[in-house]
mmCIF file of C-alpha atoms in Angstrom:
data_model
loop_
_atom_site.group_PDB
_atom_site.id
_atom_site.type_symbol
_atom_site.label_atom_id
_atom_site.label_comp_id
_atom_site.label_asym_id
_atom_site.label_seq_id
_atom_site.Cartn_x
_atom_site.Cartn_y
_atom_site.Cartn_z
ATOM 1 C CA MET A 237 94.909 51.358 43.369
ATOM 2 C CA PRO A 238 98.634 50.216 43.623
ATOM 3 C CA ASN A 239 100.054 48.064 40.908
ATOM 4 C CA ASN A 240 100.528 44.607 42.721
ATOM 5 C CA ARG A 241 101.890 43.012 39.660
ATOM 6 C CA PHE A 242 105.447 41.555 40.104
ATOM 7 C CA ASN A 243 107.779 39.075 38.432
ATOM 8 C CA PRO A 244 109.745 36.836 40.769
ATOM 9 C CA LEU A 245 112.341 35.582 38.228
ATOM 10 C CA PRO A 246 115.624 37.668 37.258
ATOM 11 C CA PRO A 247 116.417 38.318 33.577
ATOM 12 C CA ARG A 248 118.794 35.179 33.304
ATOM 13 C CA GLU A 249 115.837 32.838 34.565
ATOM 14 C CA ILE A 250 113.436 34.462 32.060
ATOM 15 C CA VAL A 251 115.987 33.916 29.179
ATOM 16 C CA SER A 252 116.066 30.297 30.151
ATOM 17 C CA GLU A 253 112.577 29.812 30.409
ATOM 18 C CA LEU A 254 111.926 31.410 26.869
ATOM 19 C CA LEU A 255 114.669 29.183 25.618
ATOM 20 C CA LYS A 256 112.659 26.147 26.670
ATOM 21 C CA LYS A 257 109.632 27.540 24.708
ATOM 22 C CA GLY A 258 111.821 28.073 21.435
ATOM 23 C CA TYR A 259 112.492 31.738 21.868
ATOM 24 C CA SER A 260 116.106 32.999 21.709
ATOM 25 C CA VAL A 261 116.529 36.608 23.251
ATOM 26 C CA SER A 262 119.391 38.281 25.112
ATOM 27 C CA ARG A 263 119.183 39.354 28.735
ATOM 28 C CA ASN A 264 119.410 43.186 27.698
ATOM 29 C CA ILE A 265 116.073 42.529 25.683
ATOM 30 C CA VAL A 266 114.588 41.090 28.737
ATOM 31 C CA ARG A 267 115.560 44.142 30.661
ATOM 32 C CA TYR A 268 114.342 46.636 28.190
ATOM 33 C CA LEU A 269 111.015 44.781 27.897
ATOM 34 C CA LEU A 270 110.610 44.744 31.897
ATOM 35 C CA LYS A 271 111.292 48.428 31.875
ATOM 36 C CA LYS A 272 108.842 49.183 29.023
ATOM 37 C CA HIS A 273 106.280 47.374 30.784
ATOM 38 C CA GLU A 274 106.808 49.211 33.985
ATOM 39 C CA TYR A 275 108.716 46.322 35.838
ATOM 40 C CA VAL A 276 110.957 47.985 38.238
ATOM 41 C CA LYS A 277 112.965 46.425 41.068
ATOM 42 C CA ARG A 278 111.595 47.596 44.211
ATOM 43 C CA LYS A 279 111.933 46.795 47.887
ATOM 44 C CA ALA A 280 108.691 46.360 50.123
ATOM 45 C CA GLN A 281 107.612 49.568 52.003
ATOM 46 C CA LYS A 282 106.146 49.517 55.606
ATOM 47 C CA ASN A 283 103.690 52.114 54.864
ATOM 48 C CA ILE A 284 100.248 50.335 55.436
ATOM 49 C CA THR A 285 99.002 51.257 58.919
ATOM 50 C CA MET A 286 98.147 48.178 60.984
ATOM 51 C CA GLY A 287 95.623 50.015 63.182
ATOM 52 C CA GLY A 288 94.348 53.598 63.979
ATOM 53 C CA HIS A 289 92.839 55.669 66.726
ATOM 54 C CA PRO A 290 89.914 58.078 66.727
ATOM 55 C CA ASP A 291 91.974 60.554 68.393
ATOM 56 C CA ARG A 292 95.001 60.053 65.984
ATOM 57 C CA ASN A 293 94.709 63.494 64.335
ATOM 58 C CA ALA A 294 93.865 65.408 67.448
ATOM 59 C CA GLN A 295 97.101 64.245 69.171
ATOM 60 C CA PHE A 296 99.114 65.191 66.182
ATOM 61 C CA GLU A 297 97.807 68.626 66.142
ATOM 62 C CA ASN A 298 98.208 68.689 69.934
ATOM 63 C CA ILE A 299 102.039 67.711 69.533
ATOM 64 C CA THR A 300 102.503 70.435 66.650
ATOM 65 C CA GLN A 301 101.266 73.124 68.817
ATOM 66 C CA LEU A 302 103.194 72.015 72.021
ATOM 67 C CA LYS A 303 106.576 71.922 70.009
ATOM 68 C CA GLN A 304 105.869 75.421 68.757
ATOM 69 C CA ASP A 305 104.898 76.794 72.172
ATOM 70 C CA TYR A 306 108.097 75.288 73.626
ATOM 71 C CA LEU A 307 110.429 76.418 71.009
ATOM 72 C CA ASP A 308 108.863 79.786 70.962
ATOM 73 C CA ALA A 309 109.459 79.979 74.712
ATOM 74 C CA GLY A 310 113.067 78.778 74.527
ATOM 75 C CA ASN A 311 112.471 75.474 76.250
ATOM 76 C CA PRO A 312 113.973 72.398 75.021
ATOM 77 C CA VAL A 313 111.964 69.911 72.956
ATOM 78 C CA ILE A 314 113.432 66.345 72.900
ATOM 79 C CA SER A 315 112.395 63.110 71.225
ATOM 80 C CA MET A 316 113.106 59.854 73.255
ATOM 81 C CA ASP A 317 113.082 56.271 72.337
ATOM 82 C CA THR A 318 115.235 53.061 72.660
ATOM 83 C CA LYS A 319 116.976 51.275 69.882
ATOM 84 C CA LYS A 320 117.102 47.448 69.602
ATOM 85 C CA LYS A 321 119.060 45.590 72.371
ATOM 86 C CA GLU A 322 122.523 44.243 70.704
ATOM 87 C CA LEU A 323 124.397 41.205 71.743
ATOM 88 C CA LEU A 324 128.151 41.661 72.493
ATOM 89 C CA GLY A 325 130.526 39.232 70.961
ATOM 90 C CA THR A 326 131.548 37.873 67.611
ATOM 91 C CA PHE A 327 128.394 38.047 65.908
ATOM 92 C CA TYR A 328 127.260 38.898 62.286
ATOM 93 C CA ARG A 329 125.917 42.392 61.634
ATOM 94 C CA ASN A 330 124.579 43.758 58.390
ATOM 95 C CA GLY A 331 126.874 46.235 56.514
ATOM 96 C CA SER A 332 130.306 46.127 54.666
ATOM 97 C CA LEU A 333 133.655 47.907 55.477
ATOM 98 C CA TYR A 334 136.973 48.345 53.922
ATOM 99 C CA THR A 335 139.354 45.852 55.414
ATOM 100 C CA GLN A 336 142.564 44.173 54.600
ATOM 101 C CA ALA A 337 141.289 40.819 55.669
ATOM 102 C CA ALA A 338 138.165 39.027 56.061
ATOM 103 C CA ILE A 339 135.737 39.662 58.798
ATOM 104 C CA GLN A 340 135.114 36.294 60.767
ATOM 105 C CA THR A 341 131.995 35.892 63.056
ATOM 106 C CA ASN A 342 130.097 33.095 64.530
ATOM 107 C CA ASP A 343 127.864 31.212 62.140
ATOM 108 C CA HIS A 344 125.035 31.383 64.817
ATOM 109 C CA ASP A 345 123.823 34.233 67.110
ATOM 110 C CA PHE A 346 123.210 32.355 70.173
ATOM 111 C CA PRO A 347 122.668 34.678 73.193
ATOM 112 C CA SER A 348 124.293 32.138 75.313
ATOM 113 C CA SER A 349 127.642 32.831 73.457
ATOM 114 C CA ALA A 350 127.485 36.732 74.022
ATOM 115 C CA THR A 351 129.745 38.499 76.591
ATOM 116 C CA GLY A 352 126.952 40.795 77.408
ATOM 117 C CA SER A 353 124.667 43.136 75.804
ATOM 118 C CA VAL A 354 123.905 46.635 75.373
ATOM 119 C CA ILE A 355 120.685 48.851 75.214
ATOM 120 C CA PRO A 356 121.024 52.271 73.312
ATOM 121 C CA HIS A 357 118.531 54.913 74.697
ATOM 122 C CA GLY A 358 118.275 57.637 72.867
ATOM 123 C CA PHE A 359 117.375 61.379 72.805
ATOM 124 C CA TYR A 360 117.290 63.959 70.008
ATOM 125 C CA ASP A 361 117.192 67.764 70.598
ATOM 126 C CA LEU A 362 114.873 69.052 67.906
ATOM 127 C CA LYS A 363 116.143 72.633 68.054
ATOM 128 C CA ARG A 364 119.996 72.031 68.273
ATOM 129 C CA ASN A 365 119.846 68.970 66.039
ATOM 130 C CA THR A 366 121.987 66.900 68.465
ATOM 131 C CA GLY A 367 121.801 63.310 69.471
ATOM 132 C CA TYR A 368 122.449 61.741 72.978
ATOM 133 C CA ILE A 369 122.829 57.896 73.366
ATOM 134 C CA THR A 370 122.851 56.172 76.914
ATOM 135 C CA LEU A 371 124.327 52.786 76.879
ATOM 136 C CA GLY A 372 122.748 50.516 79.253
ATOM 137 C CA THR A 373 124.227 47.044 79.898
ATOM 138 C CA SER A 374 121.264 45.497 81.967
ATOM 139 C CA HIS A 375 117.586 45.933 80.958
ATOM 140 C CA ASP A 376 115.417 48.458 79.386
ATOM 141 C CA THR A 377 113.143 49.530 82.209
ATOM 142 C CA SER A 378 111.247 52.774 83.292
ATOM 143 C CA LYS A 379 114.029 53.560 85.682
ATOM 144 C CA PHE A 380 116.817 52.956 83.022
ATOM 145 C CA ALA A 381 114.592 55.542 80.882
ATOM 146 C CA CYS A 382 114.471 58.123 83.557
ATOM 147 C CA ASP A 383 118.165 57.498 84.443
ATOM 148 C CA SER A 384 119.040 58.340 80.960
ATOM 149 C CA LEU A 385 116.846 61.366 81.124
ATOM 150 C CA PHE A 386 118.732 62.495 84.108
ATOM 151 C CA GLN A 387 122.011 61.817 82.547
ATOM 152 C CA TRP A 388 121.079 63.812 79.444
ATOM 153 C CA TRP A 389 119.894 66.933 81.444
ATOM 154 C CA VAL A 390 123.022 67.309 83.664
ATOM 155 C CA ASN A 391 125.428 66.624 80.715
ATOM 156 C CA GLU A 392 123.707 68.502 77.957
ATOM 157 C CA GLY A 393 120.440 69.795 78.834
ATOM 158 C CA ILE A 394 121.306 72.299 81.767
ATOM 159 C CA ILE A 395 124.389 73.479 79.553
ATOM 160 C CA HIS A 396 122.261 74.714 76.592
ATOM 161 C CA TYR A 397 119.280 75.469 78.132
ATOM 162 C CA PRO A 398 119.921 77.155 81.679
ATOM 163 C CA LYS A 399 117.011 79.185 81.924
ATOM 164 C CA ALA A 400 114.636 76.403 80.819
ATOM 165 C CA LYS A 401 111.317 76.321 82.980
ATOM 166 C CA SER A 402 110.044 73.130 81.626
ATOM 167 C CA LEU A 403 111.108 70.269 79.172
ATOM 168 C CA LEU A 404 108.894 68.535 76.652
ATOM 169 C CA ILE A 405 109.606 65.145 75.690
ATOM 170 C CA LEU A 406 107.979 63.192 72.655
ATOM 171 C CA CYS A 407 107.680 59.451 72.717
ATOM 172 C CA ASP A 408 106.013 56.493 71.918
ATOM 173 C CA GLY A 409 103.313 54.884 73.903
ATOM 174 C CA GLY A 410 105.032 51.693 74.628
ATOM 175 C CA GLY A 411 108.117 50.190 75.921
ATOM 176 C CA SER A 412 109.876 51.260 78.969
ATOM 177 C CA ASN A 413 108.064 54.781 78.775
ATOM 178 C CA SER A 414 104.491 52.983 78.217
ATOM 179 C CA SER A 415 101.721 55.615 78.460
ATOM 180 C CA ARG A 416 99.688 53.097 80.489
ATOM 181 C CA HIS A 417 102.161 51.959 83.157
ATOM 182 C CA TYR A 418 102.123 53.986 86.415
ATOM 183 C CA ILE A 419 105.868 52.771 87.335
ATOM 184 C CA PHE A 420 106.995 55.161 84.535
ATOM 185 C CA LYS A 421 104.961 58.029 85.921
ATOM 186 C CA GLU A 422 106.439 57.359 89.361
ATOM 187 C CA ASP A 423 109.990 57.240 88.176
ATOM 188 C CA LEU A 424 109.229 60.362 86.074
ATOM 189 C CA GLN A 425 107.956 62.158 89.229
ATOM 190 C CA LYS A 426 111.238 61.153 91.042
ATOM 191 C CA THR A 427 113.546 62.459 88.033
ATOM 192 C CA ALA A 428 111.593 65.946 87.909
ATOM 193 C CA ASN A 429 111.903 66.077 91.672
ATOM 194 C CA ALA A 430 115.774 65.348 91.496
ATOM 195 C CA LEU A 431 116.327 67.925 88.578
ATOM 196 C CA GLY A 432 113.879 70.392 89.888
ATOM 197 C CA LEU A 433 112.552 70.881 86.421
ATOM 198 C CA GLU A 434 108.998 70.402 85.026
ATOM 199 C CA ILE A 435 108.696 67.388 82.696
ATOM 200 C CA ARG A 436 105.941 67.326 80.102
ATOM 201 C CA ILE A 437 105.306 64.029 78.368
ATOM 202 C CA ALA A 438 103.481 63.973 74.872
ATOM 203 C CA HIS A 439 102.920 60.186 73.634
ATOM 204 C CA TYR A 440 102.531 59.444 69.892
ATOM 205 C CA PRO A 441 99.208 57.539 69.334
ATOM 206 C CA PRO A 442 99.235 53.786 68.720
ATOM 207 C CA TYR A 443 100.826 52.507 65.327
ATOM 208 C CA THR A 444 102.462 56.145 64.742
ATOM 209 C CA SER A 445 106.060 55.640 66.164
ATOM 210 C CA LYS A 446 107.543 56.260 62.726
ATOM 211 C CA TYR A 447 106.577 59.951 63.251
ATOM 212 C CA ASN A 448 108.579 60.247 66.384
ATOM 213 C CA PRO A 449 111.367 62.717 65.198
ATOM 214 C CA ILE A 450 114.187 60.568 66.608
ATOM 215 C CA GLU A 451 113.166 57.485 64.328
ATOM 216 C CA HIS A 452 114.041 59.414 61.229
ATOM 217 C CA ARG A 453 116.248 62.252 62.180
ATOM 218 C CA PHE A 454 118.750 60.534 64.297
ATOM 219 C CA PHE A 455 118.389 56.571 64.630
ATOM 220 C CA PRO A 456 119.046 55.960 60.932
ATOM 221 C CA HIS A 457 122.374 57.920 61.001
ATOM 222 C CA VAL A 458 123.332 55.959 64.169
ATOM 223 C CA THR A 459 122.589 52.517 62.202
ATOM 224 C CA ARG A 460 124.629 53.651 59.380
ATOM 225 C CA ALA A 461 127.600 54.640 61.631
ATOM 226 C CA CYS A 462 127.763 51.216 63.170
ATOM 227 C CA GLU A 463 127.212 49.052 59.757
ATOM 228 C CA GLY A 464 129.223 45.832 59.527
ATOM 229 C CA VAL A 465 131.199 46.361 62.650
ATOM 230 C CA VAL A 466 131.407 43.575 65.281
ATOM 231 C CA PHE A 467 130.229 44.758 68.619
ATOM 232 C CA ASP A 468 132.914 43.184 70.665
ATOM 233 C CA SER A 469 132.489 45.465 73.716
ATOM 234 C CA VAL A 470 130.413 48.300 75.044
ATOM 235 C CA GLU A 471 133.342 50.672 74.503
ATOM 236 C CA THR A 472 133.595 49.843 70.789
ATOM 237 C CA VAL A 473 129.911 50.534 70.657
ATOM 238 C CA LYS A 474 130.469 53.767 72.179
ATOM 239 C CA THR A 475 133.200 54.692 69.905
ATOM 240 C CA LEU A 476 131.126 53.866 66.885
ATOM 241 C CA ILE A 477 127.895 55.614 67.857
ATOM 242 C CA SER A 478 129.917 58.918 68.779
ATOM 243 C CA ARG A 479 130.816 59.175 65.109
ATOM 244 C CA THR A 480 127.305 59.696 64.073
ATOM 245 C CA SER A 481 127.102 62.890 62.060
ATOM 246 C CA THR A 482 125.571 64.449 58.920
ATOM 247 C CA SER A 483 126.494 67.086 56.676
ATOM 248 C CA LYS A 484 123.679 69.248 58.054
ATOM 249 C CA GLY A 485 125.265 69.295 61.390
ATOM 250 C CA LEU A 486 124.009 66.333 63.384
ATOM 251 C CA THR A 487 126.465 65.651 66.209
ATOM 252 C CA THR A 488 126.311 62.878 68.950
ATOM 253 C CA ILE A 489 127.484 62.194 72.558
ATOM 254 C CA VAL A 490 127.355 59.019 74.196
ATOM 255 C CA HIS A 491 127.560 57.820 77.827
ATOM 256 C CA ILE A 492 127.786 54.446 79.384
ATOM 257 C CA LEU A 493 125.363 53.521 82.202
ATOM 258 C CA ASP A 494 126.971 50.321 83.533
ATOM 259 C CA LYS A 495 123.942 49.694 86.073
ATOM 260 C CA ILE A 496 121.820 46.690 87.024
ATOM 261 C CA TYR A 497 118.034 47.385 86.489
ATOM 262 C CA GLU A 498 115.501 45.257 88.413
ATOM 263 C CA THR A 499 112.654 43.902 86.049
ATOM 264 C CA GLY A 500 108.913 43.432 87.052
ATOM 265 C CA ARG A 501 108.781 46.334 89.597
ATOM 266 C CA LYS A 502 105.746 47.732 90.994
ATOM 267 C CA TYR A 503 104.775 51.197 91.657
ATOM 268 C CA ALA A 504 104.040 52.159 95.416
ATOM 269 C CA ALA A 505 100.853 50.951 96.773
ATOM 270 C CA ASP A 506 99.575 54.331 97.370
ATOM 271 C CA PHE A 507 100.940 56.184 94.178
ATOM 272 C CA LYS A 508 97.879 56.289 92.357
ATOM 273 C CA GLU A 509 95.971 57.903 95.212
ATOM 274 C CA ILE A 510 98.592 60.739 95.993
ATOM 275 C CA MET A 511 100.001 60.861 92.499
ATOM 276 C CA PRO A 512 101.322 64.553 91.669
ATOM 277 C CA ILE A 513 101.272 63.797 88.114
ATOM 278 C CA VAL A 514 99.250 66.480 86.251
ATOM 279 C CA PHE A 515 97.132 65.086 83.598
ATOM 280 C CA ASP A 516 96.131 67.535 80.547
ATOM 281 C CA THR A 517 92.128 68.136 80.145
ATOM 282 C CA HIS A 518 92.799 67.393 76.536
ATOM 283 C CA LEU A 519 93.694 63.731 75.780
ATOM 284 C CA PRO A 520 95.016 63.154 79.294
ATOM 285 C CA LYS A 521 95.898 59.323 78.548
ATOM 286 C CA TRP A 522 98.871 60.772 76.150
ATOM 287 C CA ASN A 523 99.590 64.272 77.859
ATOM 288 C CA TYR A 524 100.740 64.916 81.190
ATOM 289 C CA HIS A 525 103.506 66.608 83.256
ATOM 290 C CA ALA A 526 105.630 65.952 86.544
ATOM 291 C CA ILE A 527 105.928 69.189 88.565
ATOM 292 C CA PRO A 528 108.747 69.009 90.837
ATOM 293 C CA GLN A 529 107.894 68.628 94.474
ATOM 294 C CA GLU A 530 109.660 69.932 97.629
#
């Protein structure tokens, strides 16, 4: 069982409380006693799973096998997700910088005061340890996700995988690439047709998005590269994210996609009946592929 004992008072307040009771001790003694009794300063950790699914382990095993099969065949495996939408303007952002003057920002983050917004849609190439970010300026829709995929392939994918027969994409089950929405499948099929490339999708089960490789191999480094800097324009965001790198060789390319995306779109009336999407026999709700049509 976890140790849930905690002490909400800092050493100086403990000293003050003890003085009220007639005990005189120093802060150093208080710190020593806290450590002796295993009171260590900790942050809360998001490790308690809020839900589960009976097919959770089966899908993880499936993804592991798919990744290995694709890598062995020389086909690309990428992880896909969208980072939080950011407002553009003089808004406060976490982090600190070396500056010669104070950084002044608005005392409230009202969206009405923003000059725009930016939506970073990311891809992480598992084999090459490279990241690619598409900066949208409209809405995070399935069309935006698929247009971002198109941009990644023509700018990066086809260059490094010219002989690829198929592309494996690992992604969450919600958002603009929801496993439940047919509009994403329709847009995905159109993208496969345009690229002339088979696209295989493997969704992570509910409540397991943190295992998506992009979430721990790429996005934390993007966040670190942008800490403390005011996002005053989409060009500033592009410059900052482009600096994302690590000592282990991670590099990042950024592309701006300044296009208006319609929300609330519906898939074609007959799409479900004539849908060319091919679902796997094993866990079809999370595994399927789009084969390019002539």
